GROMACS .gro file of C-alpha atoms in nm:
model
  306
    1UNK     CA    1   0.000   0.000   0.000
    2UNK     CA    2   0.158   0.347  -0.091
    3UNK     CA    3   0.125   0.612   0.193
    4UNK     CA    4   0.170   0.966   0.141
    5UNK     CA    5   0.271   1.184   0.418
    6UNK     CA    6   0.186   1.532   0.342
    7UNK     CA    7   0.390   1.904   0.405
    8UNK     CA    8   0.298   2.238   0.391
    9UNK     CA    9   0.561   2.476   0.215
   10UNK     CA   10   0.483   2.874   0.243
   11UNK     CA   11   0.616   3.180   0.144
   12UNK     CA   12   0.507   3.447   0.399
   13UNK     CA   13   0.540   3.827   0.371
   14UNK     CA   14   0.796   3.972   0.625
   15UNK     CA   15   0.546   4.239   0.666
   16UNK     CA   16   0.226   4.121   0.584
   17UNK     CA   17   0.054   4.511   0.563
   18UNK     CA   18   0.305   4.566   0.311
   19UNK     CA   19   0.346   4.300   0.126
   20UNK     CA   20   0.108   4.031  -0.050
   21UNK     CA   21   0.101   3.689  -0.091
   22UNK     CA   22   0.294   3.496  -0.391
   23UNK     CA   23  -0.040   3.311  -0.545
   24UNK     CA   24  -0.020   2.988  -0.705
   25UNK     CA   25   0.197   3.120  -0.994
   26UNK     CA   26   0.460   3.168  -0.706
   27UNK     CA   27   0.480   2.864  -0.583
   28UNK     CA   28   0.540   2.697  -0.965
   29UNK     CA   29   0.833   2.953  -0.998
   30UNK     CA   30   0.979   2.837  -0.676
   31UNK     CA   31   0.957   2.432  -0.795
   32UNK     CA   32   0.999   2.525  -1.150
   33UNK     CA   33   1.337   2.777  -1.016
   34UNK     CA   34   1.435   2.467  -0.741
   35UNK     CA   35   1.373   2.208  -1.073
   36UNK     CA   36   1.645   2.421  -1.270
   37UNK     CA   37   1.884   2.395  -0.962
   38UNK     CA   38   1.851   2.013  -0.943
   39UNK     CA   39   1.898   1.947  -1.347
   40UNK     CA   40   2.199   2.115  -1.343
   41UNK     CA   41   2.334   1.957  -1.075
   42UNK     CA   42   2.234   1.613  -1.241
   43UNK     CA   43   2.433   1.744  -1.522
   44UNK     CA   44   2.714   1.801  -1.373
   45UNK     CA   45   2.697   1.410  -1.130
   46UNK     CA   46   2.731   1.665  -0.844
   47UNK     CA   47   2.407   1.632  -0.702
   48UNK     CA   48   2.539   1.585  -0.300
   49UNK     CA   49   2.651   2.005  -0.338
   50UNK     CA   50   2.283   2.061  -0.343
   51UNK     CA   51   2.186   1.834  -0.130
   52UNK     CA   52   2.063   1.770   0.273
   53UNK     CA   53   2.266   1.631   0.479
   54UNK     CA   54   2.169   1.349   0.698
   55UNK     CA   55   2.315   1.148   0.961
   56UNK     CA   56   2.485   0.844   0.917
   57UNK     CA   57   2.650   1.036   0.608
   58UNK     CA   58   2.310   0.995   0.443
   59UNK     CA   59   2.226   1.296   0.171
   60UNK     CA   60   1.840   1.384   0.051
   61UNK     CA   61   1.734   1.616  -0.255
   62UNK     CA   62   1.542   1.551  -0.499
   63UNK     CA   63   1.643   1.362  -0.811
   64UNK     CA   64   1.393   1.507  -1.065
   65UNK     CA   65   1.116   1.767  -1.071
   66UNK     CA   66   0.916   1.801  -1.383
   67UNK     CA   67   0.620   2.134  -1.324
   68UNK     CA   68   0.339   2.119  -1.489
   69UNK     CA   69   0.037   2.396  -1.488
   70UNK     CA   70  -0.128   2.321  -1.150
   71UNK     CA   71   0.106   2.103  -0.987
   72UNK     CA   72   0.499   1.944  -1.000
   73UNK     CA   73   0.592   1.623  -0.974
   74UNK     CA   74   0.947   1.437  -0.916
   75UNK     CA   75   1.134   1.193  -0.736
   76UNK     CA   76   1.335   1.311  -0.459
   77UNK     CA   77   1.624   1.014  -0.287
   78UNK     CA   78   1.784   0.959  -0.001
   79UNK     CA   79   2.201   0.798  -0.084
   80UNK     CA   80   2.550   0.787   0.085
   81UNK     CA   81   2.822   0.843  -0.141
   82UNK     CA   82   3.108   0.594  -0.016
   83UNK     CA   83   3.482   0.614  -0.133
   84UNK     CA   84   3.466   0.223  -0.203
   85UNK     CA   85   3.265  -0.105  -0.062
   86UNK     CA   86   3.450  -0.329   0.204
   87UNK     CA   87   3.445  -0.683   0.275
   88UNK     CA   88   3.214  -0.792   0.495
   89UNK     CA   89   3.404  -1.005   0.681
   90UNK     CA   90   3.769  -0.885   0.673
   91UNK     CA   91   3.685  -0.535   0.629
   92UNK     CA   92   3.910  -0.474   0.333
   93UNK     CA   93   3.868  -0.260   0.024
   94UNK     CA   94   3.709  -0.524  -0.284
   95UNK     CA   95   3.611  -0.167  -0.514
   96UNK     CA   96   3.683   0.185  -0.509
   97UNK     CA   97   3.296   0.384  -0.592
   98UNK     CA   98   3.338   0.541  -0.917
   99UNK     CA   99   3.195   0.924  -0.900
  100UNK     CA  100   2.801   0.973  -0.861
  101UNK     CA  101   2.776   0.614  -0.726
  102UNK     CA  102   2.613   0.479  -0.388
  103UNK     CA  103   2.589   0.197  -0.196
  104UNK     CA  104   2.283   0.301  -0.076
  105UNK     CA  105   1.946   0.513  -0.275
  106UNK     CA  106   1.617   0.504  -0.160
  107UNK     CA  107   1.341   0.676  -0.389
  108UNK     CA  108   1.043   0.880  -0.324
  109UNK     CA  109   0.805   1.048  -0.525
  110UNK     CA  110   0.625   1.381  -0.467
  111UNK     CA  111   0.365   1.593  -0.593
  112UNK     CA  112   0.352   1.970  -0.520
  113UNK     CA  113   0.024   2.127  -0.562
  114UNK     CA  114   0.051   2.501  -0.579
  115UNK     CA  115  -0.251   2.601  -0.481
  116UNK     CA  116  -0.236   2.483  -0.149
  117UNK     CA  117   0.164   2.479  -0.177
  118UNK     CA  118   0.136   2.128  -0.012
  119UNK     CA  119   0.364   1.883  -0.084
  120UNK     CA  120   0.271   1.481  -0.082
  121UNK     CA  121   0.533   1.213  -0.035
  122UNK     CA  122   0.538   0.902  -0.081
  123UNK     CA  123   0.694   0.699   0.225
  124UNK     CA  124   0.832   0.475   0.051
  125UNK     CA  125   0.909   0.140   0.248
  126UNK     CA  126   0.900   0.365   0.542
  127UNK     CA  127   1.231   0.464   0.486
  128UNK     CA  128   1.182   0.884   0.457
  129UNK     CA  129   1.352   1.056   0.674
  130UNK     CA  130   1.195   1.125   0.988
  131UNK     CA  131   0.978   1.433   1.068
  132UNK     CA  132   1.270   1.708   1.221
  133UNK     CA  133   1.498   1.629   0.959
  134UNK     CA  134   1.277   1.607   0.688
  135UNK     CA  135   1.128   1.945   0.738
  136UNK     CA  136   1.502   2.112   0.770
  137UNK     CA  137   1.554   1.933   0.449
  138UNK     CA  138   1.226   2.073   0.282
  139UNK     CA  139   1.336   2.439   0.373
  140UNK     CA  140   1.716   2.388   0.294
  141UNK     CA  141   1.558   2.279  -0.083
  142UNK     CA  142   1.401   2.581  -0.168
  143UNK     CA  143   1.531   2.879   0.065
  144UNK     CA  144   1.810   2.979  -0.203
  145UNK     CA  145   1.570   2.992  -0.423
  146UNK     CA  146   1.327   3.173  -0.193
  147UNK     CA  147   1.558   3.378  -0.049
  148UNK     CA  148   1.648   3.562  -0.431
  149UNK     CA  149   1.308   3.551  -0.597
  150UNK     CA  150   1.104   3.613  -0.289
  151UNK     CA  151   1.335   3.834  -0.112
  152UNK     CA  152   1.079   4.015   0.079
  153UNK     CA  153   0.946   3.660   0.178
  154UNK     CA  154   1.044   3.364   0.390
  155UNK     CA  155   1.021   3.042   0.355
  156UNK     CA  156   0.832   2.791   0.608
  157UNK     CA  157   0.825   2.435   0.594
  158UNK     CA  158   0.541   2.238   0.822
  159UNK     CA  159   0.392   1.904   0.881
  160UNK     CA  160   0.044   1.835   0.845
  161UNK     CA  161  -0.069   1.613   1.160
  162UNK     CA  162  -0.323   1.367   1.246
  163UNK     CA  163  -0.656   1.521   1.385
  164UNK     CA  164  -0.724   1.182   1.497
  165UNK     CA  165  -0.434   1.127   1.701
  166UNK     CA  166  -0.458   1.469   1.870
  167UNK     CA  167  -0.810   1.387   1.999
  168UNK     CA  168  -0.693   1.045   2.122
  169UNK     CA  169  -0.466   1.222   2.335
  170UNK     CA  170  -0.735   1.433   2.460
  171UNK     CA  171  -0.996   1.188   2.501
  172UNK     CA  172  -0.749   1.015   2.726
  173UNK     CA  173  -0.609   1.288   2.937
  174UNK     CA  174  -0.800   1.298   3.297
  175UNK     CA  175  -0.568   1.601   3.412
  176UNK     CA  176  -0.266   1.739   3.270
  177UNK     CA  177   0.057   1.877   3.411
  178UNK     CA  178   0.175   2.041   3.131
  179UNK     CA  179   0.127   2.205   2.780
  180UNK     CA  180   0.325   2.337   2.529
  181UNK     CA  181   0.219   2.447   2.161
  182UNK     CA  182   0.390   2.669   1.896
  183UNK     CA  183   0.262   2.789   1.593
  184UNK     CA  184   0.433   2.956   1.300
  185UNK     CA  185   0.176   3.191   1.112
  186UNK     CA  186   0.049   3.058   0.811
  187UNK     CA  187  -0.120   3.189   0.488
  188UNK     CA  188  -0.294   2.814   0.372
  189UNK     CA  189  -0.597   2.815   0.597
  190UNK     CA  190  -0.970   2.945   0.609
  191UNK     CA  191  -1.100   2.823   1.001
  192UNK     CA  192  -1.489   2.783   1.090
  193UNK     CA  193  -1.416   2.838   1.416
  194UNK     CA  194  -1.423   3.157   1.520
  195UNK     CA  195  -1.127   3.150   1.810
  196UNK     CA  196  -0.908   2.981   1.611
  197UNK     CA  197  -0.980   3.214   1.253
  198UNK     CA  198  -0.906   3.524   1.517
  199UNK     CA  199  -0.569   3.398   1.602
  200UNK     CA  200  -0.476   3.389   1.254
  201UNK     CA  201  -0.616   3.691   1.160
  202UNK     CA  202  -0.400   3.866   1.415
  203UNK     CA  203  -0.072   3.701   1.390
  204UNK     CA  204  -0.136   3.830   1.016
  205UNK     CA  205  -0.275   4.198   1.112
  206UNK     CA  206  -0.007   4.222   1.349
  207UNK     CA  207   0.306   4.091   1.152
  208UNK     CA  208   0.337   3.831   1.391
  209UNK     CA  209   0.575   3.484   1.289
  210UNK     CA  210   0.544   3.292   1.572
  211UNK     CA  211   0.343   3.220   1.869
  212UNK     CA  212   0.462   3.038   2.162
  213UNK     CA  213   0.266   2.943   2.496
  214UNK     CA  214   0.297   2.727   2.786
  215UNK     CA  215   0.071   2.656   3.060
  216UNK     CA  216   0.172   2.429   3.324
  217UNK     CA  217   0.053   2.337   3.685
  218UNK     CA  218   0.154   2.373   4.028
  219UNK     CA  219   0.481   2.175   4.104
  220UNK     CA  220   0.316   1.905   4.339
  221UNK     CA  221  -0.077   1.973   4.137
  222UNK     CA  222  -0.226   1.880   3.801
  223UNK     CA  223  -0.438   2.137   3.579
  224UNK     CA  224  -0.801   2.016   3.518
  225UNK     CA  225  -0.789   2.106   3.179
  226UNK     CA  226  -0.628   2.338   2.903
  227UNK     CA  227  -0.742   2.660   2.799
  228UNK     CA  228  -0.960   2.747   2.497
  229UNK     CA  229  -0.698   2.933   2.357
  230UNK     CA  230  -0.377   2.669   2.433
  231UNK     CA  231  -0.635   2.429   2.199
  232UNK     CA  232  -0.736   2.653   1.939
  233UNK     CA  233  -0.353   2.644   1.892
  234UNK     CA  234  -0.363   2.251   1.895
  235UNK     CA  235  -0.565   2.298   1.542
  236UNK     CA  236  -0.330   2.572   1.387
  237UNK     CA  237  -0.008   2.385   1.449
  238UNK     CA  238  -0.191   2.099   1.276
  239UNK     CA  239  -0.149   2.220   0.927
  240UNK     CA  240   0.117   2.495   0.964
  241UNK     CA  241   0.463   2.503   1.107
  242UNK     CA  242   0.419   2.451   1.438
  243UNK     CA  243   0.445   2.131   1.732
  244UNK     CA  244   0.250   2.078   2.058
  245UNK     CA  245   0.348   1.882   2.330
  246UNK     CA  246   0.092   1.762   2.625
  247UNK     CA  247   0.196   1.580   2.934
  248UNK     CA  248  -0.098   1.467   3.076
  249UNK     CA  249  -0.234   1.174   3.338
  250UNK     CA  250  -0.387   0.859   3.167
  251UNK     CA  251  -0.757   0.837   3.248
  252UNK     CA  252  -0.742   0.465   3.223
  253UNK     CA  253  -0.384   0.398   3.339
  254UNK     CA  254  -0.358   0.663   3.619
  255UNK     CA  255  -0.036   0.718   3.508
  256UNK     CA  256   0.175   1.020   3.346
  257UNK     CA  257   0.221   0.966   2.963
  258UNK     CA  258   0.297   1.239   2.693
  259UNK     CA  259   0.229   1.306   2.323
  260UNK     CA  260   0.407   1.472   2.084
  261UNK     CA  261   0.256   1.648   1.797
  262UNK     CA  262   0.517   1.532   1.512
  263UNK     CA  263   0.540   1.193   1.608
  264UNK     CA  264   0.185   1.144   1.439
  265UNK     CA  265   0.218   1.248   1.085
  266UNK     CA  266  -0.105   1.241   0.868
  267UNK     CA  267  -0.072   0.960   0.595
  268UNK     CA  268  -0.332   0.873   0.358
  269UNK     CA  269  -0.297   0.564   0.047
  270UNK     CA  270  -0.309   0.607  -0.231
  271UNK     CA  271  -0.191   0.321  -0.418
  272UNK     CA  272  -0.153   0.302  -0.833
  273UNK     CA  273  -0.402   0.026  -0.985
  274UNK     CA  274  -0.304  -0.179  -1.251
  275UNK     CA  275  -0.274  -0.035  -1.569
  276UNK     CA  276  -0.363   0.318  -1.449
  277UNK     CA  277  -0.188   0.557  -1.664
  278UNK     CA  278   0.108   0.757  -1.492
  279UNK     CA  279  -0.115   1.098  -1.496
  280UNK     CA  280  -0.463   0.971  -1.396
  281UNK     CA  281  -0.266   0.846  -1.091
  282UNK     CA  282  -0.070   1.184  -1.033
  283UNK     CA  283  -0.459   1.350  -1.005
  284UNK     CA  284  -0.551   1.133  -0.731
  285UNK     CA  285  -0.246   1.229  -0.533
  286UNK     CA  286  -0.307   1.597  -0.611
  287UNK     CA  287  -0.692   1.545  -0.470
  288UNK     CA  288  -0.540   1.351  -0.162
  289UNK     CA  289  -0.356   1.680  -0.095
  290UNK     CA  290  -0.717   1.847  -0.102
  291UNK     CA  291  -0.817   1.591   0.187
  292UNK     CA  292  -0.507   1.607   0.362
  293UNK     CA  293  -0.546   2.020   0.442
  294UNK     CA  294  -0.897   1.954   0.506
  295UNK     CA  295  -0.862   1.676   0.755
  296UNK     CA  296  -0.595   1.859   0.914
  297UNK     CA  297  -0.815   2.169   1.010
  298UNK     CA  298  -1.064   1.907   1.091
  299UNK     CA  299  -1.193   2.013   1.484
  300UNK     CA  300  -1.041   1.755   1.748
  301UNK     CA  301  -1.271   1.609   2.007
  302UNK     CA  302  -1.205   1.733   2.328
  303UNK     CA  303  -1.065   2.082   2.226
  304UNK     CA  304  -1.318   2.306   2.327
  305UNK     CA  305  -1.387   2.504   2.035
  306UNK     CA  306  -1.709   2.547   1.802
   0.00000   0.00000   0.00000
């Protein structure tokens, strides 16, 4: 079964009175700019100088990017680059690794829609990245690029989360002893709610990047709950940059257990059927994106809004 995880990628004004947002024709310059970036550096077998660097001297980028009107599509790949291959057992040299080779390549595709500027991608055998360096990764891709087109921009790089895991975590909590949530203002996102559409609205009004709040109990006591506010943040860090963190008491368990907001990415399948042509397939990604955003505003039982 191929599961997508899903990422939101926005440019955002520096001063949002001043300045508007870049539309849907600028996010395809900032793939199509990225793309141009990437061939070259296939030309030239020198792809690791424009690429993320991971541990275990790991490197991800992406291997291809074709744009088309409405959305981009690629492959990006995860590969170590090793001087030569040893023996297993004695540990001695049996090749040397002949330029732009690797032991090790793991592929993923990707679709970026640019309306939403969302990116899908596909976790391929489980083996992408996990979610902190994957999201440095996203912004190291395109803030070159950002940073000379957009210049009066900046580029930020979130996770969309399960809705469904946040409310488990709330469902379960009988107290909690502590709270944490951050959330990076975003320009994706049209709220029913009315607490959580005025947050947005001023972070945006005021020229405000980033919101940050805690709210904790007494050392020895538990809170009996979180504030309307602290959870109206819950469902913004959902879809935009941010991360909460709740360490609560287990209703069932009695005992002190924590979640973390980007330990439960939102995946969805969408697998290829036989015989499906390459671009029928590449739609129903792109409409998965659609559900994705929409699942992660979805409200979360248990947070207290309306």
């Amino acid at each position: 079964m191929s599961k997508f995880r899903y990422f939101n990628i926005s440019l955002l004004p520096i001063d949002g009175k001043t300045e508007s947002e870049v539309g849907k024709s600028g996010y395809k310059s900032l793939i199509t700019s990225y793309g141009d970036v990437i061939q070259q550096a296939n030309k030239d077998r020198q792809l690791e100088r424009v690429s993320f660097k991971l541990r275990n001297d790991m490197f991800f980028s992406a291997l291809h990017v074709y744009p088309l009107d409405d959305y981009a599509y690629g492959t990006l790949v995860k590969f170590d680059q090793p001087d030569s291959i040893q023996d297993l057992y004695t540990g001695s040299e049996v090749a040397k690794v002949a330029r732009g080779g690797s032991a090790h390549r793991y592929l993923f595709d990707f679709i970026f829609d640019y309306s939403t500027h969302t990116m899908a991608i596909h976790n391929a055998y489980d083996k992408l990245p996990s979610t902190q360096p994957i999201l440095k990764a996203l912004e190291f891709f395109f803030k070159s690029v950002a940073d000379h087109e957009f210049p009066k921009h900046q580029i930020q790089v979130g996770q969309i989360v399960s809705s469904a895991a946040v409310s488990t975590a709330l469902q379960k909590a009988e107290k909690f002893k502590r709270g944490e949530v951050e959330v990076t203002f975003t320009n994706s996102s049209y709220y029913e709610d009315a607490i959580v559409q005025e947050i947005q609205n001023e972070m945006k009004e005021n020229a405000i990047n980033k919101v940050t709040v805690t709210e904790s109990s007494a050392r020895d006591g538990f809170m009996n709950g979180l504030s309307r506010r602290f959870k109206a943040l819950l469902r913004l860090a959902q879809t935009t940059t941010g991360n909460g963190f709740i360490r609560y008491v287990d209703r069932t368990t009695g005992r002190l257990d924590s979640f973390h907001m980007r330990n439960h990415p939102l995946e969805l399948a969408v697998t290829q059927v036989e015989d499906e042509p390459d671009d029928v397939y590449r739609e129903r990604v792109v409409n998965s994106i659609q559900q994705a955003v929409d699942q992660g505003r979805e409200k979360v039982l248990g947070d207290g809004t309306r």
